[in-house]
Amino acid sequence: MCYGFVACSCLHKATLALRCQETRSTSGGGEERRGEERTSGCTHARTHAFGALWSCHLRCQSFFQFAVMAVDHLSGERATAQFDVEVMKVYLAGGQREHEIATRMAQLVASDPIFSKEDRVRLARKDLYKASIRKAGHAWKTILEKGLSEEESMKLRHFVDEPTFTDLHWGMFIPAIKGQGTEEQQHKWLSLAYKMSIIGCYAQTELGHGSNVQGLETTATFDPATDEFVMHSPTLTSTKWWPGGLGKASTHALVYARLITDNKDHGIHAFIVQIRSLEDHVPLPNVTVGDIGVKFGNGGYNTMDNGFLRFDHVRIPRENMLMRLATVTKDGKYERSDKPRQLGYGAMVFVRQGIVIDASNYLSRAVTIAVRYSAVRRQFGNKDEPGELQVIEYRTQQSKLFPLLATAYAYRAVGFWMKWLYADVMERLKNNDFSTLPEVHACTAGLKSIATSVTADGIEECRKLCGGHGYLCASGLPELYAVYVPACTYEGDNTILLLQVARFLLKTLSQIGKVKPVGTAAYLGNVKQLSTQNCKVSQGHEWSNPSILLEAFEARSARQAAAVALRLARGSGSEADFQENTPELVESARAHCQLIVVSKFIEHLQTETIPEGIKEQLMLMCNTYALSQIVENAGDFLATGYLTGKQIALAKDELKHLFDKIRPNAVALVDAFDHTDDYLGSALGRYDGDVYTHLYKGAFKESLNDTVVVDGYEEYLKPLLTQNLWGPQSKL
Amino acid sequence: MCYGFVACSCLHKATLALRCQETRSTSGGGEERRGEERTSGCTHARTHAFGALWSCHLRCQSFFQFAVMAVDHLSGERATAQFDVEVMKVYLAGGQREHEIATRMAQLVASDPIFSKEDRVRLARKDLYKASIRKAGHAWKTILEKGLSEEESMKLRHFVDEPTFTDLHWGMFIPAIKGQGTEEQQHKWLSLAYKMSIIGCYAQTELGHGSNVQGLETTATFDPATDEFVMHSPTLTSTKWWPGGLGKASTHALVYARLITDNKDHGIHAFIVQIRSLEDHVPLPNVTVGDIGVKFGNGGYNTMDNGFLRFDHVRIPRENMLMRLATVTKDGKYERSDKPRQLGYGAMVFVRQGIVIDASNYLSRAVTIAVRYSAVRRQFGNKDEPGELQVIEYRTQQSKLFPLLATAYAYRAVGFWMKWLYADVMERLKNNDFSTLPEVHACTAGLKSIATSVTADGIEECRKLCGGHGYLCASGLPELYAVYVPACTYEGDNTILLLQVARFLLKTLSQIGKVKPVGTAAYLGNVKQLSTQNCKVSQGHEWSNPSILLEAFEARSARQAAAVALRLARGSGSEADFQENTPELVESARAHCQLIVVSKFIEHLQTETIPEGIKEQLMLMCNTYALSQIVENAGDFLATGYLTGKQIALAKDELKHLFDKIRPNAVALVDAFDHTDDYLGSALGRYDGDVYTHLYKGAFKESLNDTVVVDGYEEYLKPLLTQNLWGPQSKL
């Protein structure tokens, strides 16, 4: 029984009321869609359909809420789950405490209208930016007001869920000062930064220079006469370009520039430069600064003021150079400290660990939307059964969707391991043990590279898996892609990072017999054995054996690395030779990184801390990830001679068996990511699966629907329709 | 000598002036970037940098124009070309006449400020839409004013370059009436539509029903008492959803609905329904219509009013059903005509031919931008040489970029062939010869599918190949992707189309020995031979032999098709069995389609109409396309046993040789696509390669830069900086 039906009987309401009634008597989605409508005719809807519908719609919001709360189109899906979703939620959150904090912060954000994301894709840039700095400030106020811990504050910002200047202030400006500033400098600047008396950004990239930091052109020339540095942008290409928070918000910038003393270039160093007045926010003299313009996508990074910055001989005190690792004395003498530069590696591992966890998070959001929608959406039928089939039943859909689901789980597991790795590195650094650093650097660089690339492509794949509706911003997916894809470029371009991994692999191979490879490269010690023994799989189910999977990845990676090393050994050994083989080197590095993910996921599942109730599902995710990677990269496994075409066919068959095991758990497996409807911001990915009601409802928020007759009709459409193109009313 | 330098000497101008002077004395890009600046200090710039720069910038626009016109950073690249670009332009345009029309229409659009795309990514939806209907109307006025031919009109709209309601009016509404209307109906409706006295759209897709047309729920029930049809939307999911032009512009809709007479459902038929008043454009009674909301990306399809539409028992005259293929008489009798339904295939081939040509065009735009920018951008160096290297020199860049360049050429060649195919089909239909239709249907469905998928992914790949700057809308690439990607969904979802191809392949194989396969499926007649003979390549250069390439694609496709056919033959033959094998079926269909592209490109180059001066480059493109597809799909070629790992390695080596041949011609090969700067709308893809000047210049158009201190500072930033979060000025 639905009370809304009595209060208002226009077409729209009647349909919804009916939906509500029907879905109460049936479980699962879809059955009610062809139900006939019992409206007896709504007079105001008949006289002026759109306007009436709209006003009626407004009046009946409360009914709408009621109708919405009452359905769960996915309850049938949830009933088939074979594990305890709540246990999985806690596991994925990283523990009970983390889960509790996340839940609380998600609710805090969802319940505060200032943090609403509702209009984000509809706002013009200026309004979007204004709303964003408001949210950033409001988040800070909330943090102070509620006395949130650092962990809680980070979670709060996480759920506010849009890029903003404070990301750079907390995530780059402050850590850089911590890492590169002397104790005195830290005391001075951090005390200001911690209370946000200054807003800082991180100005490294230039218009003409990205990944190659050594190519930066901005200069900081020491003038002993005044004990100052003169900051200068000598060319157009030296313009700082891209730093987030620089364009409109920051008062200070951490500027990377070539240090010049006495006509000598000492390379790139960091300087703190005030760029805006603390009185009125006006840029300081000789500082040219602004926003670089609109970026990819609706919402997305357009909430961020990525900026440009030029200096025309701007003077700063000598003390503004960060001097922990190198100093310039009052008389212009340059000295490098003898502190090991490796000390900075801890921060790098920390950042990359965060990026991999982030990748898992973003991918899991896209997968949640696509899995839920695929369970709601129906299309075509099976000749043998009546009605249309849920899209999630189709093998073509499963073969794209389920591997992505498994990947989100795999990256979560790898993220957990990287947390341990970070702790391990920090411990070693404390004891001046730098032995594992090359391996750690290669492994984290590689994981950053593949996790971000796979995630960006995966989000877009999920969008495509939602068919036409995925193209609507109401799906939440266009924004998600737009906001995520820069991760492939920042913190190291992904191709360049893979080449660094490749160099490490080459070096490791060249030292076999002399130096024992460690950690994630240890398998290379067995390169000979891995190069000769081929896979023994002869039946499909063997492909679900972790040790068989692991060996396959080790063999493929070892063989690819050995093959490219051999090619290089036969060459001249020149840099040009290396360049010539970069495509193969990149492939080899990617193979190594995929192995790391597989091996760490398997390793993780062998620890004792995983509750038994969810272990089976995690193993299913692990096997699905590994096997789908084998199928996807079949060319590598075949070309190295480790697998045969027959074994690949068996892998494909086994994968289908795994998909059958995932199918009844699919919705529960995404529920376990615990994304709230507010955080997902998607009509397609709603928890209750009430997709169509919310797509339809969403259309009424479109600004073009503000008026019945569209703005521009008189000037541009009417002259057409009335053949009055040259008439006085026409503005064509 | 640069006069601008004299007129204004602020920092910005000085730098540009210097660039201008220097680039005149050097050729090629990049050399001047480190040139030291000779400004003697501009006082107004020093006192209030931003504002002064801005006003100065405005005053000196004329200088700026001059500076811009004077450089060509890519002249060095053009000097190394080994073919006549002008000849290639004419070839790619499809002939001298086509080239002339395209050039003239491109200029016409570029010179008319109403058609400017400048602000597109910066406008809020309402303003964007308004500007778009103005352009559409202005285009129509221009067509009438200049008396343009149909061909010229199409080109004009092509260069206006944004989706708008007239696309559907001319491209779907009118053709559907032509195809499905009786002569009388055509006369009535087309006479109105041709002069735009009515605006029509094509309302097929519903909220709950996309690709499965038979699942549509809208009903058209005949009422013999009044000789009318009653149009009705019985459920929420029956709401028409997505039709372009429906949301705000159209007066009429071609509505697909279930025809019901005397309680009998006759399936889906087409009806013309007026939805808005021709007097005041207000929706008619019982019609609920509006725009469905914001879509993916900046600009993009947001210029289009994709709409929703609901009917509450709307009555239309019986004559409004299009009755060429089926009729309903006054007394409600339903009759199917005996006209062969295949007659509609001609239109389908025509549309798909256009889509493949379009794919080539869109991909070529992205490739033009990425190639030119890769030649301008420099990054890192080769230890053996001074300075940074052009990004286009890197093998990793080439191995992604050059195959896409070759693909754009390949699709162009296939497009030419499809034009012939269309003429052939029309000729056969005239003679009631339907023998080739199944093959034509499969081949065009498959080509539509792979061309659009590859192009969408290729555009995004080009964006990524432009590094960080590709993420700026100023690159032109975000808009290009956003506007193109729906092509993967409309006119048939790409996965569903491939399954149709697969069904055709299965049927063809099952008839071998009984029916001789024709056209693009002819090779399947040799399936036995192709399944047993393996590739003979033992040296890299053999991979540049067209017949070797062709055989490889034939063998792989025949083997994949035979393998999946065998799997199905061993099964129960049920629909469920087919579903179980859909991933393999899709792969097999894709292999078949890649073969078609390769074979048609090779065939095309063997015709005599290609001028000798460009034939070598076209063969280079053909070989690059084919070989890169082999490397990319190595898994298939290896798994079927046709190639060995060694042969794949040789293919990779040969591909690098091809890249070396492309390298000196790369910029000329994209110049030949003949895209004007106006059409490309990209700072990165400019003809003159003056990338950085235009990125920098572009930033000044950003609305956030309208004021020195950003809107929102007082309420949201100042309270933070002054620790006055709870103060009266704070709105946090």
Tab-separated table of N, CA and C in Angstrom, chain B residues 457-554:
chain	number	residue	atom	x	y	z
B	457	ASP	N	39.369	4.222	-28.323
B	457	ASP	CA	40.555	3.932	-27.523
B	457	ASP	C	41.780	4.681	-28.061
B	458	GLY	N	41.835	4.795	-29.376
B	458	GLY	CA	42.987	5.456	-30.010
B	458	GLY	C	43.044	6.942	-29.682
B	459	ILE	N	41.893	7.600	-29.653
B	459	ILE	CA	41.865	9.024	-29.299
B	459	ILE	C	42.400	9.196	-27.877
B	460	GLU	N	41.931	8.336	-26.982
B	460	GLU	CA	42.346	8.441	-25.581
B	460	GLU	C	43.835	8.091	-25.453
B	461	GLU	N	44.293	7.164	-26.253
B	461	GLU	CA	45.721	6.832	-26.253
B	461	GLU	C	46.544	8.044	-26.722
B	462	CYS	N	46.064	8.711	-27.752
B	462	CYS	CA	46.762	9.909	-28.235
B	462	CYS	C	46.820	10.973	-27.140
B	463	ARG	N	45.733	11.090	-26.402
B	463	ARG	CA	45.707	12.062	-25.308
B	463	ARG	C	46.773	11.710	-24.286
B	464	LYS	N	46.867	10.436	-23.949
B	464	LYS	CA	47.867	10.021	-22.974
B	464	LYS	C	49.278	10.225	-23.530
B	465	LEU	N	49.440	10.058	-24.841
B	465	LEU	CA	50.757	10.245	-25.448
B	465	LEU	C	51.193	11.712	-25.422
B	466	CYS	N	50.254	12.604	-25.152
B	466	CYS	CA	50.602	14.022	-25.003
B	466	CYS	C	50.933	14.367	-23.555
B	467	GLY	N	51.063	13.368	-22.703
B	467	GLY	CA	51.459	13.610	-21.313
B	467	GLY	C	50.459	14.482	-20.589
B	468	GLY	N	50.936	15.229	-19.599
B	468	GLY	CA	50.052	16.055	-18.788
B	468	GLY	C	49.233	17.032	-19.617
B	469	HIS	N	49.857	17.680	-20.587
B	469	HIS	CA	49.140	18.713	-21.343
B	469	HIS	C	47.937	18.151	-22.111
B	470	GLY	N	47.950	16.854	-22.391
B	470	GLY	CA	46.812	16.239	-23.077
B	470	GLY	C	45.553	16.280	-22.234
B	471	TYR	N	45.734	16.446	-20.934
B	471	TYR	CA	44.614	16.472	-19.985
B	471	TYR	C	43.922	17.838	-19.961
B	472	LEU	N	44.613	18.837	-20.508
B	472	LEU	CA	43.998	20.167	-20.615
B	472	LEU	C	43.040	20.186	-21.797
B	473	CYS	N	41.903	20.851	-21.621
B	473	CYS	CA	40.991	20.967	-22.751
B	473	CYS	C	41.632	21.718	-23.913
B	474	ALA	N	42.617	22.549	-23.607
B	474	ALA	CA	43.320	23.286	-24.657
B	474	ALA	C	43.985	22.348	-25.657
B	475	SER	N	44.185	21.092	-25.259
B	475	SER	CA	44.775	20.131	-26.195
B	475	SER	C	43.781	19.701	-27.265
B	476	GLY	N	42.501	19.953	-27.000
B	476	GLY	CA	41.458	19.543	-27.951
B	476	GLY	C	41.088	18.079	-27.817
B	477	LEU	N	41.867	17.307	-27.083
B	477	LEU	CA	41.656	15.860	-27.047
B	477	LEU	C	40.545	15.403	-26.098
B	478	PRO	N	40.383	16.034	-24.924
B	478	PRO	CA	39.267	15.602	-24.079
B	478	PRO	C	37.919	15.721	-24.779
B	479	GLU	N	37.713	16.826	-25.476
B	479	GLU	CA	36.444	17.008	-26.197
B	479	GLU	C	36.283	15.975	-27.293
B	480	LEU	N	37.381	15.695	-27.983
B	480	LEU	CA	37.325	14.765	-29.105
B	480	LEU	C	36.895	13.383	-28.614
B	481	TYR	N	37.461	12.973	-27.496
B	481	TYR	CA	37.109	11.668	-26.935
B	481	TYR	C	35.649	11.655	-26.496
B	482	ALA	N	35.274	12.692	-25.764
B	482	ALA	CA	33.911	12.744	-25.220
B	482	ALA	C	32.876	12.700	-26.334
B	483	VAL	N	33.162	13.370	-27.421
B	483	VAL	CA	32.169	13.454	-28.488
B	483	VAL	C	32.180	12.196	-29.349
B	484	TYR	N	33.295	11.497	-29.348
B	484	TYR	CA	33.365	10.316	-30.214
B	484	TYR	C	32.864	9.028	-29.567
B	485	VAL	N	33.138	8.871	-28.273
B	485	VAL	CA	32.968	7.553	-27.662
B	485	VAL	C	31.539	6.978	-27.755
B	486	PRO	N	30.481	7.808	-27.847
B	486	PRO	CA	29.152	7.197	-28.007
B	486	PRO	C	29.020	6.364	-29.284
B	487	ALA	N	29.892	6.584	-30.251
B	487	ALA	CA	29.819	5.810	-31.496
B	487	ALA	C	29.961	4.313	-31.233
B	488	CYS	N	30.561	3.954	-30.090
B	488	CYS	CA	30.687	2.537	-29.737
B	488	CYS	C	29.342	1.941	-29.357
B	489	THR	N	28.396	2.786	-28.997
B	489	THR	CA	27.103	2.305	-28.510
B	489	THR	C	25.995	2.505	-29.536
B	490	TYR	N	25.993	3.688	-30.194
B	490	TYR	CA	24.863	3.923	-31.104
B	490	TYR	C	25.026	3.137	-32.408
B	491	GLU	N	23.935	3.012	-33.126
B	491	GLU	CA	23.899	2.212	-34.361
B	491	GLU	C	24.389	0.783	-34.108
B	492	GLY	N	24.039	0.248	-32.955
B	492	GLY	CA	24.416	-1.131	-32.636
B	492	GLY	C	25.565	-1.185	-31.669
B	493	ASP	N	25.321	-1.766	-30.497
B	493	ASP	CA	26.375	-1.944	-29.510
B	493	ASP	C	27.478	-2.833	-30.096
B	494	ASN	N	28.721	-2.447	-29.845
B	494	ASN	CA	29.830	-3.116	-30.533
B	494	ASN	C	29.975	-4.601	-30.214
B	495	THR	N	29.697	-4.997	-28.993
B	495	THR	CA	29.809	-6.419	-28.658
B	495	THR	C	28.702	-7.215	-29.350
B	496	ILE	N	27.507	-6.642	-29.329
B	496	ILE	CA	26.382	-7.331	-29.965
B	496	ILE	C	26.609	-7.479	-31.470
B	497	LEU	N	27.174	-6.452	-32.079
B	497	LEU	CA	27.466	-6.536	-33.519
B	497	LEU	C	28.473	-7.635	-33.808
B	498	LEU	N	29.489	-7.758	-32.950
B	498	LEU	CA	30.493	-8.802	-33.182
B	498	LEU	C	29.870	-10.195	-33.053
B	499	LEU	N	28.908	-10.323	-32.162
B	499	LEU	CA	28.237	-11.623	-32.041
B	499	LEU	C	27.419	-11.936	-33.294
B	500	GLN	N	26.895	-10.902	-33.934
B	500	GLN	CA	26.196	-11.121	-35.206
B	500	GLN	C	27.177	-11.603	-36.273
B	501	VAL	N	28.365	-11.006	-36.262
B	501	VAL	CA	29.406	-11.444	-37.191
B	501	VAL	C	29.736	-12.912	-36.923
B	502	ALA	N	29.857	-13.250	-35.642
B	502	ALA	CA	30.219	-14.616	-35.266
B	502	ALA	C	29.170	-15.619	-35.747
B	503	ARG	N	27.910	-15.250	-35.597
B	503	ARG	CA	26.845	-16.147	-36.076
B	503	ARG	C	26.970	-16.366	-37.582
B	504	PHE	N	27.297	-15.300	-38.280
B	504	PHE	CA	27.487	-15.419	-39.729
B	504	PHE	C	28.651	-16.360	-40.053
B	505	LEU	N	29.747	-16.222	-39.316
B	505	LEU	CA	30.917	-17.070	-39.563
B	505	LEU	C	30.572	-18.540	-39.313
B	506	LEU	N	29.831	-18.791	-38.219
B	506	LEU	CA	29.436	-20.163	-37.900
B	506	LEU	C	28.575	-20.754	-39.019
B	507	LYS	N	27.643	-19.951	-39.486
B	507	LYS	CA	26.753	-20.417	-40.538
B	507	LYS	C	27.543	-20.701	-41.813
B	508	THR	N	28.438	-19.775	-42.143
B	508	THR	CA	29.259	-19.950	-43.345
B	508	THR	C	30.060	-21.245	-43.255
B	509	LEU	N	30.680	-21.466	-42.100
B	509	LEU	CA	31.489	-22.682	-41.935
B	509	LEU	C	30.630	-23.935	-42.039
B	510	SER	N	29.418	-23.854	-41.491
B	510	SER	CA	28.558	-25.046	-41.495
B	510	SER	C	28.105	-25.409	-42.906
B	511	GLN	N	28.186	-24.404	-43.810
B	511	GLN	CA	27.713	-24.659	-45.181
B	511	GLN	C	28.843	-24.951	-46.161
B	512	ILE	N	30.074	-24.956	-45.668
B	512	ILE	CA	31.220	-25.201	-46.553
B	512	ILE	C	31.011	-26.552	-47.249
B	513	GLY	N	31.251	-26.555	-48.541
B	513	GLY	CA	31.008	-27.781	-49.311
B	513	GLY	C	29.648	-27.723	-49.991
B	514	LYS	N	28.718	-26.993	-49.356
B	514	LYS	CA	27.390	-26.857	-49.964
B	514	LYS	C	27.245	-25.479	-50.621
B	515	VAL	N	27.601	-24.453	-49.866
B	515	VAL	CA	27.484	-23.083	-50.390
B	515	VAL	C	28.882	-22.463	-50.427
B	516	LYS	N	29.233	-21.867	-51.551
B	516	LYS	CA	30.551	-21.245	-51.670
B	516	LYS	C	30.529	-19.872	-50.985
B	517	PRO	N	31.407	-19.659	-49.982
B	517	PRO	CA	31.390	-18.359	-49.308
B	517	PRO	C	31.850	-17.249	-50.257
B	518	VAL	N	31.233	-16.079	-50.093
B	518	VAL	CA	31.523	-14.976	-51.029
B	518	VAL	C	32.167	-13.796	-50.318
B	519	GLY	N	32.692	-12.887	-51.122
B	519	GLY	CA	33.208	-11.604	-50.630
B	519	GLY	C	34.249	-11.773	-49.537
B	520	THR	N	34.024	-11.024	-48.459
B	520	THR	CA	35.021	-11.009	-47.388
B	520	THR	C	35.089	-12.344	-46.647
B	521	ALA	N	34.172	-13.261	-46.922
B	521	ALA	CA	34.210	-14.564	-46.254
B	521	ALA	C	34.766	-15.646	-47.166
B	522	ALA	N	35.146	-15.263	-48.392
B	522	ALA	CA	35.595	-16.248	-49.379
B	522	ALA	C	36.740	-17.116	-48.849
B	523	TYR	N	37.648	-16.515	-48.097
B	523	TYR	CA	38.825	-17.260	-47.604
B	523	TYR	C	38.412	-18.484	-46.788
B	524	LEU	N	37.227	-18.468	-46.203
B	524	LEU	CA	36.806	-19.615	-45.387
B	524	LEU	C	36.638	-20.869	-46.228
B	525	GLY	N	36.528	-20.678	-47.552
B	525	GLY	CA	36.503	-21.834	-48.437
B	525	GLY	C	37.807	-22.638	-48.342
B	526	ASN	N	38.896	-21.957	-47.969
B	526	ASN	CA	40.199	-22.624	-47.811
B	526	ASN	C	40.496	-23.008	-46.374
B	527	VAL	N	39.470	-23.137	-45.552
B	527	VAL	CA	39.716	-23.307	-44.120
B	527	VAL	C	40.645	-24.483	-43.817
B	528	LYS	N	40.518	-25.566	-44.572
B	528	LYS	CA	41.365	-26.730	-44.292
B	528	LYS	C	42.833	-26.409	-44.519
B	529	GLN	N	43.106	-25.825	-45.674
B	529	GLN	CA	44.496	-25.486	-45.998
B	529	GLN	C	45.045	-24.465	-45.000
B	530	LEU	N	44.238	-23.464	-44.714
B	530	LEU	CA	44.676	-22.418	-43.781
B	530	LEU	C	44.918	-22.982	-42.375
B	531	SER	N	44.263	-24.093	-42.055
B	531	SER	CA	44.399	-24.667	-40.718
B	531	SER	C	45.629	-25.553	-40.579
B	532	THR	N	46.226	-25.909	-41.694
B	532	THR	CA	47.348	-26.846	-41.596
B	532	THR	C	48.694	-26.212	-41.929
B	533	GLN	N	48.676	-25.286	-42.903
B	533	GLN	CA	49.952	-24.664	-43.293
B	533	GLN	C	50.343	-23.553	-42.328
B	534	ASN	N	51.517	-23.662	-41.717
B	534	ASN	CA	51.968	-22.602	-40.816
B	534	ASN	C	52.819	-21.566	-41.540
B	535	CYS	N	53.041	-20.455	-40.871
B	535	CYS	CA	53.768	-19.331	-41.462
B	535	CYS	C	55.218	-19.724	-41.749
B	536	LYS	N	55.740	-19.234	-42.883
B	536	LYS	CA	57.094	-19.618	-43.292
B	536	LYS	C	58.133	-18.531	-43.022
B	537	VAL	N	57.738	-17.436	-42.433
B	537	VAL	CA	58.676	-16.315	-42.246
B	537	VAL	C	59.883	-16.746	-41.415
B	538	SER	N	61.065	-16.488	-41.956
B	538	SER	CA	62.272	-16.791	-41.190
B	538	SER	C	63.198	-15.578	-41.089
B	539	GLN	N	62.834	-14.515	-41.807
B	539	GLN	CA	63.620	-13.275	-41.717
B	539	GLN	C	62.674	-12.080	-41.605
B	540	GLY	N	63.113	-11.081	-40.853
B	540	GLY	CA	62.252	-9.945	-40.554
B	540	GLY	C	61.632	-9.294	-41.776
B	541	HIS	N	62.425	-9.067	-42.836
B	541	HIS	CA	61.916	-8.290	-43.968
B	541	HIS	C	60.760	-8.977	-44.682
B	542	GLU	N	60.661	-10.304	-44.507
B	542	GLU	CA	59.534	-11.007	-45.139
B	542	GLU	C	58.200	-10.506	-44.602
B	543	TRP	N	58.239	-9.955	-43.391
B	543	TRP	CA	57.009	-9.441	-42.790
B	543	TRP	C	56.470	-8.207	-43.501
B	544	SER	N	57.233	-7.658	-44.438
B	544	SER	CA	56.699	-6.532	-45.208
B	544	SER	C	56.136	-6.974	-46.548
B	545	ASN	N	55.926	-8.274	-46.693
B	545	ASN	CA	55.336	-8.800	-47.917
B	545	ASN	C	53.811	-8.926	-47.737
B	546	PRO	N	53.043	-8.178	-48.539
B	546	PRO	CA	51.584	-8.174	-48.343
B	546	PRO	C	50.958	-9.559	-48.375
B	547	SER	N	51.440	-10.437	-49.251
B	547	SER	CA	50.759	-11.735	-49.321
B	547	SER	C	51.040	-12.568	-48.074
B	548	ILE	N	52.213	-12.384	-47.486
B	548	ILE	CA	52.513	-13.076	-46.224
B	548	ILE	C	51.628	-12.535	-45.101
B	549	LEU	N	51.477	-11.224	-45.083
B	549	LEU	CA	50.616	-10.609	-44.063
B	549	LEU	C	49.176	-11.092	-44.215
B	550	LEU	N	48.719	-11.063	-45.441
B	550	LEU	CA	47.333	-11.453	-45.700
B	550	LEU	C	47.082	-12.889	-45.266
B	551	GLU	N	47.999	-13.759	-45.615
B	551	GLU	CA	47.808	-15.160	-45.251
B	551	GLU	C	47.771	-15.348	-43.740
B	552	ALA	N	48.610	-14.598	-43.051
B	552	ALA	CA	48.627	-14.707	-41.587
B	552	ALA	C	47.257	-14.371	-41.003
B	553	PHE	N	46.657	-13.288	-41.499
B	553	PHE	CA	45.349	-12.893	-40.977
B	553	PHE	C	44.269	-13.903	-41.367
B	554	GLU	N	44.374	-14.415	-42.582
B	554	GLU	CA	43.383	-15.417	-43.018
B	554	GLU	C	43.495	-16.690	-42.176
